[in-house]
mmCIF file of N, CA and C in Angstrom:
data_model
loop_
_atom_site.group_PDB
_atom_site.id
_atom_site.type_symbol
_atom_site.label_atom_id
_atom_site.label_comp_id
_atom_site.label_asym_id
_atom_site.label_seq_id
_atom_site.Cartn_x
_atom_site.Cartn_y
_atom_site.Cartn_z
ATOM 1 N N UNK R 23 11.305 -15.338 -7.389
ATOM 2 C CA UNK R 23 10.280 -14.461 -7.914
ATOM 3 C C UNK R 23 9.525 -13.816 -6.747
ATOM 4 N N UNK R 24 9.292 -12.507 -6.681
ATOM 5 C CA UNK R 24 8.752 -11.754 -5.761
ATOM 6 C C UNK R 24 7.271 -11.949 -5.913
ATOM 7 N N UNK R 25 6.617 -12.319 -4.396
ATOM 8 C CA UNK R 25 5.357 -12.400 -4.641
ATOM 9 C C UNK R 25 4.851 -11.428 -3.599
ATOM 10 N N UNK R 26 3.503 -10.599 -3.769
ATOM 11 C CA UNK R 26 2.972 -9.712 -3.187
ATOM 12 C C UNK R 26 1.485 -10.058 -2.914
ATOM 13 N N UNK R 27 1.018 -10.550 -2.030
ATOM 14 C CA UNK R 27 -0.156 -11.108 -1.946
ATOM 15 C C UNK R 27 -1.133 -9.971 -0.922
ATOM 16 N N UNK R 28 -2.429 -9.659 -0.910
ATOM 17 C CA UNK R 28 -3.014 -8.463 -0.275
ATOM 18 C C UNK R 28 -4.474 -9.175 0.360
ATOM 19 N N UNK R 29 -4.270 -8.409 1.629
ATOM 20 C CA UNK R 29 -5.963 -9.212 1.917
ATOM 21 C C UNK R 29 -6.768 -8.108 2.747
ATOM 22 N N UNK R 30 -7.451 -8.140 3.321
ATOM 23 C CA UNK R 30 -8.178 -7.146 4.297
ATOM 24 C C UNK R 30 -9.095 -6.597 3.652
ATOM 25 N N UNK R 31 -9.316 -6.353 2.417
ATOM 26 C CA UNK R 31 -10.490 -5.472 1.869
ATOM 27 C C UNK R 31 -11.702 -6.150 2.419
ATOM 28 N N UNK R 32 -12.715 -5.009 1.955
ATOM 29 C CA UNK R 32 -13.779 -5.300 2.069
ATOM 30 C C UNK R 32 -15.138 -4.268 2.087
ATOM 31 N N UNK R 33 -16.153 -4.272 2.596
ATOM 32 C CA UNK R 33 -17.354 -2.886 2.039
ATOM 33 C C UNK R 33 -17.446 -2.448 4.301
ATOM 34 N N UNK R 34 -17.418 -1.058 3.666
ATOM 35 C CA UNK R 34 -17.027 -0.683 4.986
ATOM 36 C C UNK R 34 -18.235 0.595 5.047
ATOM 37 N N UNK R 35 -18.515 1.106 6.410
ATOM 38 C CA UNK R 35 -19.446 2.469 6.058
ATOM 39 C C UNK R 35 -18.628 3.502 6.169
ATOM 40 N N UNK R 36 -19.223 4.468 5.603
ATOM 41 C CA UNK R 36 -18.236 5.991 6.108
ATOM 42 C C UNK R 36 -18.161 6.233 7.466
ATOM 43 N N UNK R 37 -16.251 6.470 7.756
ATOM 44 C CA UNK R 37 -16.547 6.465 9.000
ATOM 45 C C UNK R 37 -15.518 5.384 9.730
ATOM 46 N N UNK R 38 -15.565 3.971 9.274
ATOM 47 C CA UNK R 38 -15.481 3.070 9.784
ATOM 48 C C UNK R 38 -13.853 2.538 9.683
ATOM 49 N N UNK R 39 -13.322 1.327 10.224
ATOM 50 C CA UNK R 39 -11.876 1.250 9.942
ATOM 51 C C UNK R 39 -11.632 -0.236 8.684
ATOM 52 N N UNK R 40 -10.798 -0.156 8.144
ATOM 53 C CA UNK R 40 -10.244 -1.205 7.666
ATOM 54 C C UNK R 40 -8.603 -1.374 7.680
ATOM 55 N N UNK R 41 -8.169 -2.586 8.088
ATOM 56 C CA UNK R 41 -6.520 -3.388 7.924
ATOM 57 C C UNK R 41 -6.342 -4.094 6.728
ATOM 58 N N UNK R 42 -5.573 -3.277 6.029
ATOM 59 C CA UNK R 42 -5.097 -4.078 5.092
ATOM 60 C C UNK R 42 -4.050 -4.949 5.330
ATOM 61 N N UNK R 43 -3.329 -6.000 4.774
ATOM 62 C CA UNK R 43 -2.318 -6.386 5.005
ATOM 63 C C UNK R 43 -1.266 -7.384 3.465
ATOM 64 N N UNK R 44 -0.330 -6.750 3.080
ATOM 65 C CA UNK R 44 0.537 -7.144 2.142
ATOM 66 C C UNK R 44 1.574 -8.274 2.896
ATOM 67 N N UNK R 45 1.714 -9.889 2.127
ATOM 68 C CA UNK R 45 2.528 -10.690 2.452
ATOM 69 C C UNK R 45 3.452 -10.452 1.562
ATOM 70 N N UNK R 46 4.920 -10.563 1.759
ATOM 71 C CA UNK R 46 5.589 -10.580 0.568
ATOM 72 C C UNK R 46 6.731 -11.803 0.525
ATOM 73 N N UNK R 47 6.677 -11.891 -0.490
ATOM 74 C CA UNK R 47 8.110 -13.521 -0.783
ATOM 75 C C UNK R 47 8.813 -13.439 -1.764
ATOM 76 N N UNK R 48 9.640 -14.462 -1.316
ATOM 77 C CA UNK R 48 10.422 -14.329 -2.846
ATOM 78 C C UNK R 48 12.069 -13.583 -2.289
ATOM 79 N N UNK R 49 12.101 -13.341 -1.666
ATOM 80 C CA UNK R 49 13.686 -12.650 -1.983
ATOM 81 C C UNK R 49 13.716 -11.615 -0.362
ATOM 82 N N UNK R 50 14.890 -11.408 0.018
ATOM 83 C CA UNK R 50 15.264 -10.728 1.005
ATOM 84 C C UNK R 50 14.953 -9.640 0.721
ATOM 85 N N UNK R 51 13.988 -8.810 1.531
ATOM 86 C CA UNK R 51 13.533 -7.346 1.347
ATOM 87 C C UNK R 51 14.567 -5.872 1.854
ATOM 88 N N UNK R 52 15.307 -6.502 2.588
ATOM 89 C CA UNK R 52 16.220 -5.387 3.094
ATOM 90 C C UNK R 52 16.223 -3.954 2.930
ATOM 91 N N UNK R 53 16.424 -4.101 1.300
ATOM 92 C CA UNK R 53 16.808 -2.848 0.730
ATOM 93 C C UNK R 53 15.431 -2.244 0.120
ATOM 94 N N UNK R 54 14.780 -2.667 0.046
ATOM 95 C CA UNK R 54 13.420 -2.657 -0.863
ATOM 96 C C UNK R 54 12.401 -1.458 0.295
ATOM 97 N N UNK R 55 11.721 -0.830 -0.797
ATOM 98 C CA UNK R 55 10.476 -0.004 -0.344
ATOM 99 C C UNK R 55 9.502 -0.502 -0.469
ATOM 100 N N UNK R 56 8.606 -0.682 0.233
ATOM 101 C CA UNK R 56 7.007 -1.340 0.311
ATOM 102 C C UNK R 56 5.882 0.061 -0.123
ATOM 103 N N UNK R 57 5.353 -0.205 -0.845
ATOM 104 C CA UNK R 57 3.752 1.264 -0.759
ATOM 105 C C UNK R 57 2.849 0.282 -1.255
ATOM 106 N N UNK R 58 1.676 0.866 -0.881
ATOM 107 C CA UNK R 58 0.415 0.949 -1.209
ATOM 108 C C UNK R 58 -0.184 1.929 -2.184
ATOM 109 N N UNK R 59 -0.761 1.735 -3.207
ATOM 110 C CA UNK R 59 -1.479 2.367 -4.198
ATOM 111 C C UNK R 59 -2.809 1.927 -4.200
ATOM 112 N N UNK R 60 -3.852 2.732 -4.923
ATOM 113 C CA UNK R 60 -4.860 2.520 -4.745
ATOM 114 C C UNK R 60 -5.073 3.258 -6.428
ATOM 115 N N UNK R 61 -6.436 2.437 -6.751
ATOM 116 C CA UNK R 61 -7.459 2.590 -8.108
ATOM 117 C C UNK R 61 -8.962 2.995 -8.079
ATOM 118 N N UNK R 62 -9.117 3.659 -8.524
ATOM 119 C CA UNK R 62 -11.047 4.148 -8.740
ATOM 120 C C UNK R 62 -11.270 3.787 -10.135
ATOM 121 N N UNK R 63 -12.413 2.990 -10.466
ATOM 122 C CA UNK R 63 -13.007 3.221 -12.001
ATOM 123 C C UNK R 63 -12.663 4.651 -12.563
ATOM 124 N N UNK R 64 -11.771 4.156 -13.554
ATOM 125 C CA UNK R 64 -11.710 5.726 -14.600
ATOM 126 C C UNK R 64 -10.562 6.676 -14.311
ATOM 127 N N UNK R 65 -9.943 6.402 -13.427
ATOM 128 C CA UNK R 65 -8.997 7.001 -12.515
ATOM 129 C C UNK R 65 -7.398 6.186 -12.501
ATOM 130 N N UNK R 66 -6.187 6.885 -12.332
ATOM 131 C CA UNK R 66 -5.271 6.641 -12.359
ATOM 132 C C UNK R 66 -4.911 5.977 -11.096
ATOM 133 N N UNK R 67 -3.811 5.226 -11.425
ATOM 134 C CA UNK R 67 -3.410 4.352 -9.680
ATOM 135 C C UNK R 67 -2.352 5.451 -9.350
ATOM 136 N N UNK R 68 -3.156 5.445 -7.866
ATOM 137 C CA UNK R 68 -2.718 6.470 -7.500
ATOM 138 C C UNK R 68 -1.754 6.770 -6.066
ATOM 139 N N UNK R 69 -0.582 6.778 -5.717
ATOM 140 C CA UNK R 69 -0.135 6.955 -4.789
ATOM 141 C C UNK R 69 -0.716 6.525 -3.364
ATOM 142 N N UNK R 70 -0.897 5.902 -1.924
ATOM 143 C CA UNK R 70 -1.332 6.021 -1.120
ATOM 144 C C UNK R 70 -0.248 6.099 0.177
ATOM 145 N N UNK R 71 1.022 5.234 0.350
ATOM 146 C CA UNK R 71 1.532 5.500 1.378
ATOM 147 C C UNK R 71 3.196 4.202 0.844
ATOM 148 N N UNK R 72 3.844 4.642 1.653
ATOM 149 C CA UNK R 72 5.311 3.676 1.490
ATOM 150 C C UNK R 72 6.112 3.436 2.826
ATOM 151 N N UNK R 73 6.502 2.641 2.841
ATOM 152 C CA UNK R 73 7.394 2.557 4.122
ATOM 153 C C UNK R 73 9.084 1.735 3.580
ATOM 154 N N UNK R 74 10.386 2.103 4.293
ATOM 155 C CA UNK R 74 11.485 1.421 4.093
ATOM 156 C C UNK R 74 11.009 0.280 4.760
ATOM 157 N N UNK R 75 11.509 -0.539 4.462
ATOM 158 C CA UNK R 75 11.957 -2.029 4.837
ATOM 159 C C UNK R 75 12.113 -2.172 6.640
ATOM 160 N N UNK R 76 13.087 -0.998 6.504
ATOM 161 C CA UNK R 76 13.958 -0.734 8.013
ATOM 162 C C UNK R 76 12.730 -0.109 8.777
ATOM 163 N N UNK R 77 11.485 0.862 8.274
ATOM 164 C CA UNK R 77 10.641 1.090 8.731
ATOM 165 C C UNK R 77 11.249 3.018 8.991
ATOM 166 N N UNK R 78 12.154 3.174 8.794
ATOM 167 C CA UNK R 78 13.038 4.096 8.872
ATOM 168 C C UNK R 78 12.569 5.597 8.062
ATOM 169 N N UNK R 79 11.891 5.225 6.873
ATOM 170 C CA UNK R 79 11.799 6.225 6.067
ATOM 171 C C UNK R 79 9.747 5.615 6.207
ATOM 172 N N UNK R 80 8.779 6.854 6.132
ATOM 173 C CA UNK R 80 7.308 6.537 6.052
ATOM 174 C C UNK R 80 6.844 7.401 5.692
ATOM 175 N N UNK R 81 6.012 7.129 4.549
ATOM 176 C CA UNK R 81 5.824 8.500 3.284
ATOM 177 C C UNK R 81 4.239 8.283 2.998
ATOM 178 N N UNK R 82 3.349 9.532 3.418
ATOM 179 C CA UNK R 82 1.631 9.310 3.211
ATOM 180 C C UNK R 82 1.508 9.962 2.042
ATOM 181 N N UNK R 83 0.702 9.644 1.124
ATOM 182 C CA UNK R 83 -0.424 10.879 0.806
ATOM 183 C C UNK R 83 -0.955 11.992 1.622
ATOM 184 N N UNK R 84 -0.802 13.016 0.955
ATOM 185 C CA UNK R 84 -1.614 14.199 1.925
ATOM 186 C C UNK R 84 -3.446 13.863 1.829
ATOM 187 N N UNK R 85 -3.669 13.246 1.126
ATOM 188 C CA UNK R 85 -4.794 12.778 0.981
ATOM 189 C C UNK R 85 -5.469 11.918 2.208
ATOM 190 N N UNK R 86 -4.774 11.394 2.718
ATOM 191 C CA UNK R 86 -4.845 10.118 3.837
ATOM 192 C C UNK R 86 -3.895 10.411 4.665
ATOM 193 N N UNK R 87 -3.187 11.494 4.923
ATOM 194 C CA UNK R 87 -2.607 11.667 6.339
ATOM 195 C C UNK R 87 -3.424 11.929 7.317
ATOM 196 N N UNK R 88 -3.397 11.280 8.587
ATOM 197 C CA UNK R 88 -3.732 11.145 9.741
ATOM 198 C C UNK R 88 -5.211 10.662 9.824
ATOM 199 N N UNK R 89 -5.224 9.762 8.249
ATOM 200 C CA UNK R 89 -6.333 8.751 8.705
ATOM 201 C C UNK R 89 -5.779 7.224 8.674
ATOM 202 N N UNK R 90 -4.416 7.309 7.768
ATOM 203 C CA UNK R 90 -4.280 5.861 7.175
ATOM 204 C C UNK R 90 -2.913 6.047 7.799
ATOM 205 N N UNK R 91 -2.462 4.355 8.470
ATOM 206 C CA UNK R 91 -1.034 4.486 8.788
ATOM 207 C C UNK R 91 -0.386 3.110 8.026
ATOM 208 N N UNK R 92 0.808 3.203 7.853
ATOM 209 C CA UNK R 92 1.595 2.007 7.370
ATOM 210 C C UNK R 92 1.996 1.798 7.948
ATOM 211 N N UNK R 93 2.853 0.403 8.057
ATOM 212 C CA UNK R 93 3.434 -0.231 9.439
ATOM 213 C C UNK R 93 4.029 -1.490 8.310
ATOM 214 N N UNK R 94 5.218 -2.144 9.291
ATOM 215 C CA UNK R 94 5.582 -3.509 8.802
ATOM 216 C C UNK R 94 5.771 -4.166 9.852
ATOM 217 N N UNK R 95 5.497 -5.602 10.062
ATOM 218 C CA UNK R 95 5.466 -6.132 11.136
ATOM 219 C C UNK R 95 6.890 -6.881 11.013
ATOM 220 N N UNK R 96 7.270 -6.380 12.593
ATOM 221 C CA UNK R 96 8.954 -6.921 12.750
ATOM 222 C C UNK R 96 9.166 -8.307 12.924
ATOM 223 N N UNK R 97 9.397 -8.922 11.627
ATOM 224 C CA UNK R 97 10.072 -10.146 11.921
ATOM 225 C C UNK R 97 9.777 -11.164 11.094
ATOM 226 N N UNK R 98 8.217 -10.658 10.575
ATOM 227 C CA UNK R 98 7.927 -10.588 9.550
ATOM 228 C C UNK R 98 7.585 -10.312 7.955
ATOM 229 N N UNK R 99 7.616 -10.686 7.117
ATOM 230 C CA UNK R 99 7.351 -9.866 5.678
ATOM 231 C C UNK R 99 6.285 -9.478 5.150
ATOM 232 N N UNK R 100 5.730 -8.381 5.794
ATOM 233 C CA UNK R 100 4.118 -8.377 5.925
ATOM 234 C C UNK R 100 4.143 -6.800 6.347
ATOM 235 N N UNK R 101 3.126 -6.158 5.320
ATOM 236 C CA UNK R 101 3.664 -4.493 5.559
ATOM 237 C C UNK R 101 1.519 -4.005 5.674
ATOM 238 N N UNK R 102 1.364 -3.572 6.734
ATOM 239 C CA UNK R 102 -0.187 -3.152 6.987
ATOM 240 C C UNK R 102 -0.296 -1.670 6.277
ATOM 241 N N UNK R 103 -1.457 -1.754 5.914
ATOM 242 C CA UNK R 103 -2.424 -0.311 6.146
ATOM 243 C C UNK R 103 -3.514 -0.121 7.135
ATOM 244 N N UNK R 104 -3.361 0.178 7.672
ATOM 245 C CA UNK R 104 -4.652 0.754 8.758
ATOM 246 C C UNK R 104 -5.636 2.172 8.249
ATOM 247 N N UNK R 105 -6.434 1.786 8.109
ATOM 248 C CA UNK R 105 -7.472 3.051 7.382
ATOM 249 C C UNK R 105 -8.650 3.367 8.598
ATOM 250 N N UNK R 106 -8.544 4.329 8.694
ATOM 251 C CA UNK R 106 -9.247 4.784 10.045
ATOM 252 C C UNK R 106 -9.989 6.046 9.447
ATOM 253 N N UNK R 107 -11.336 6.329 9.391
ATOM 254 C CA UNK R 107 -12.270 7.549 9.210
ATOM 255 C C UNK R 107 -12.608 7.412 7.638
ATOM 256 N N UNK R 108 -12.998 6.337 7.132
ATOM 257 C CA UNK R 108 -13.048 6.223 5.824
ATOM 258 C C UNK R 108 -13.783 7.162 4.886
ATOM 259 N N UNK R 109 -13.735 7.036 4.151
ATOM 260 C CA UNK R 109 -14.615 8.150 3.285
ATOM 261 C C UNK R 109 -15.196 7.148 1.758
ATOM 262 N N UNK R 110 -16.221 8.086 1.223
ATOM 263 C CA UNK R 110 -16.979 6.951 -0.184
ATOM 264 C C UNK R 110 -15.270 7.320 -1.491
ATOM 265 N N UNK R 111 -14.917 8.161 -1.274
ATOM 266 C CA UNK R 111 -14.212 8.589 -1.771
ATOM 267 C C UNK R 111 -12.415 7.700 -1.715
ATOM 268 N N UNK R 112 -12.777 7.177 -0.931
ATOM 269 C CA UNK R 112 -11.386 6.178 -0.965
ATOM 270 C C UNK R 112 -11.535 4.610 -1.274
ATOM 271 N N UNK R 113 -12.919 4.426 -1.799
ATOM 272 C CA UNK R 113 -13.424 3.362 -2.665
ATOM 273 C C UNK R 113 -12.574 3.183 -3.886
ATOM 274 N N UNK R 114 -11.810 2.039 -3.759
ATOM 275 C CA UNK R 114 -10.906 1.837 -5.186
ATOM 276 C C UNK R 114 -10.471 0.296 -4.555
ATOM 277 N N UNK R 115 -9.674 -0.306 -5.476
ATOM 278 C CA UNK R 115 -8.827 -1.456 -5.477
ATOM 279 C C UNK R 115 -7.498 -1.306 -4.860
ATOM 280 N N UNK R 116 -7.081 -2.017 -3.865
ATOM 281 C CA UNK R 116 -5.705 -1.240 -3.374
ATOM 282 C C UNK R 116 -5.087 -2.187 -3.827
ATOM 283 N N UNK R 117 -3.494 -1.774 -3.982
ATOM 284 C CA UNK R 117 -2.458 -2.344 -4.683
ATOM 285 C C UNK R 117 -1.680 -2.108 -3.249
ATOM 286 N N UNK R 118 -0.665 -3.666 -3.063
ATOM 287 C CA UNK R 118 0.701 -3.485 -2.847
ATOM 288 C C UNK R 118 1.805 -3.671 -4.025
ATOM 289 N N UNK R 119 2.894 -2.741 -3.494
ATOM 290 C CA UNK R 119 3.951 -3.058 -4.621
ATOM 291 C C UNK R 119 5.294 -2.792 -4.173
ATOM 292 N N UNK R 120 6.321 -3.582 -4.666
ATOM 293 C CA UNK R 120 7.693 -3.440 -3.498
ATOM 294 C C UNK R 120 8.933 -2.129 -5.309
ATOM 295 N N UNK R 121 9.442 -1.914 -4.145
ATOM 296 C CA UNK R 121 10.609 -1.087 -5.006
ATOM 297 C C UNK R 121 11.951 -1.766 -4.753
ATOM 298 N N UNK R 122 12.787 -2.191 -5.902
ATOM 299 C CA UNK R 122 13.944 -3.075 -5.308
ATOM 300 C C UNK R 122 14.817 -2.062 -5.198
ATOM 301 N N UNK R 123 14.862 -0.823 -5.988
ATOM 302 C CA UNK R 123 15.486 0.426 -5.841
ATOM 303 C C UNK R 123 16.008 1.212 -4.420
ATOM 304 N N UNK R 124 14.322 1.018 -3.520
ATOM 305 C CA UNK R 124 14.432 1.597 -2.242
ATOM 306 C C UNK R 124 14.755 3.186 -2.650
ATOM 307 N N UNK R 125 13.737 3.309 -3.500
ATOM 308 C CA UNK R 125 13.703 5.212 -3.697
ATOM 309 C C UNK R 125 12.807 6.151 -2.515
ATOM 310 N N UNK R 126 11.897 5.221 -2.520
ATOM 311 C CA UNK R 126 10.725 5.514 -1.649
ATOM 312 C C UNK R 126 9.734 6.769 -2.482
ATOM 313 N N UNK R 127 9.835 6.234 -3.716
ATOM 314 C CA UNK R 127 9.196 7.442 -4.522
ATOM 315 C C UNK R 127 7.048 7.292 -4.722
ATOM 316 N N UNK R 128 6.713 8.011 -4.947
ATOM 317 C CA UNK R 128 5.227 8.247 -5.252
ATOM 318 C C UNK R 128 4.832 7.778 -6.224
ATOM 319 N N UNK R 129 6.006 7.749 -7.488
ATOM 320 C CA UNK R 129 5.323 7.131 -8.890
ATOM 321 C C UNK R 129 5.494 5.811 -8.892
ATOM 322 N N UNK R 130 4.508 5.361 -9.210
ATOM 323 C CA UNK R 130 4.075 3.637 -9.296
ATOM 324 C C UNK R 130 5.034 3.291 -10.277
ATOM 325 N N UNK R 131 5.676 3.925 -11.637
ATOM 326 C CA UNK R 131 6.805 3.296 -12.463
ATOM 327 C C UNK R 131 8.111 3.284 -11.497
ATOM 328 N N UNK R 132 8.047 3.507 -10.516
ATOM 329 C CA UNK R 132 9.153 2.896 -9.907
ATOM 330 C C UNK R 132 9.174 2.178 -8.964
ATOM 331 N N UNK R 133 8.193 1.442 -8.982
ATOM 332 C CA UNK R 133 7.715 0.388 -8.317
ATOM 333 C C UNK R 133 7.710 -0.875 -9.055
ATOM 334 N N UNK R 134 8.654 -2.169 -8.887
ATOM 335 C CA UNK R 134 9.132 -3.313 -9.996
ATOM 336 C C UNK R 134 8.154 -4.843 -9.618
ATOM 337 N N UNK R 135 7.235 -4.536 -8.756
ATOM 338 C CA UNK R 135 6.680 -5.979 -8.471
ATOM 339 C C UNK R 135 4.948 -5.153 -7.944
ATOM 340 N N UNK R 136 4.160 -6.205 -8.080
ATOM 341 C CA UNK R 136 2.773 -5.643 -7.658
ATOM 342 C C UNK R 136 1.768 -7.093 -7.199
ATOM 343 N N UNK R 137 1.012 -6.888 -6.111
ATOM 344 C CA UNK R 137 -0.073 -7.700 -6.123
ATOM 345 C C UNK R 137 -1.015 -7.371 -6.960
ATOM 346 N N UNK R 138 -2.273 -8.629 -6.422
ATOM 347 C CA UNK R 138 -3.154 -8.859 -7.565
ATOM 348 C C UNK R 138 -4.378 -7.296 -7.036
ATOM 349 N N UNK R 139 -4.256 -6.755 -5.546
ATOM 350 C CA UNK R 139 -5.272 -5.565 -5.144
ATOM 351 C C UNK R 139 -6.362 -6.583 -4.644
ATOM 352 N N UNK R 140 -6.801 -5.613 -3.619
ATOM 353 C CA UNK R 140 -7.855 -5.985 -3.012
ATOM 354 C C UNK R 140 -9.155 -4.724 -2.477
ATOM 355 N N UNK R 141 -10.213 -4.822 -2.747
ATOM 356 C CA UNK R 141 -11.119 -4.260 -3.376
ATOM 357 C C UNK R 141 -11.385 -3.632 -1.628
ATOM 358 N N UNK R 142 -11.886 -1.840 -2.021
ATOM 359 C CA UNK R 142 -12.038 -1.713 -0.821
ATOM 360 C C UNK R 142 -13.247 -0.601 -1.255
ATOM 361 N N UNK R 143 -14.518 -0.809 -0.680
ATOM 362 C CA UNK R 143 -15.520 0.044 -1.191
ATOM 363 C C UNK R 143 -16.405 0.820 0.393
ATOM 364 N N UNK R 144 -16.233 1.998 0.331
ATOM 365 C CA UNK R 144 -17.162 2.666 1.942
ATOM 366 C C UNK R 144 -18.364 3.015 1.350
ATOM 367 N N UNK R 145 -19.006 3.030 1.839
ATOM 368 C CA UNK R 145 -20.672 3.328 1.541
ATOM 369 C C UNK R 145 -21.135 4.460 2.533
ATOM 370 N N UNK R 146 -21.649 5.285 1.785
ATOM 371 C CA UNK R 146 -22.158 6.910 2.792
ATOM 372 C C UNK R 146 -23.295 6.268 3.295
#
């Protein structure tokens, strides 16, 4: 059973950085796509960033390009977000979630496993 566990959140100011970091278990990731999604009260989960397995393929939001980077650490099963220049506006719950597909797609229905999210709130 695939497990997706998320930690790093936390209340940040505008401006400021946060590391997220997704553990994952359960099964050989090889083929699998890793992303990050993110939630606002009232608001749809919404796309934030993906990476291949191989690290090969790395897909942002235009929303968060060239503030937020993804990364997976080699050797490990453990896929980061780095959020750099935050905004009140990227206050939501972030989600990891793996794709066994390896589409590397944007829509969260093609995404087959999810953590529980970890709460990430910036303050102006």
């Amino acid at each position: 059973q695939v497990q997706l566990v998320e930690s790093g959140g936390g209340l940040v100011q505008a401006g400021g950085s946060l590391r997220l970091s997704c553990a994952a278990s359960g099964r050989t990731f090889s083929n699998y796509v890793m992303g990050w999604f993110r939630q606002a009260p009232g608001k749809e989960r919404e796309f934030v960033a993906a990476i291949s397995w191989s690290g090969g393929r790395i897909y942002h939001a235009e929303s968060v390009k060239g503030r937020f980077s993804i990364s997976r650490e080699t050797g490990k099963n453990v896929v980061n977000l780095q959020m750099n220049s935050l905004k009140p506006e990227d206050t939501a719950v972030y989600y990891c979630a793996a794709d066994h597909w390896g589409l590397g797609s944007q829509s969260k229905n093609d995404y087959d496993y999810w953590g529980q999210g970890t709460q990430v709130t910036v303050s102006s």
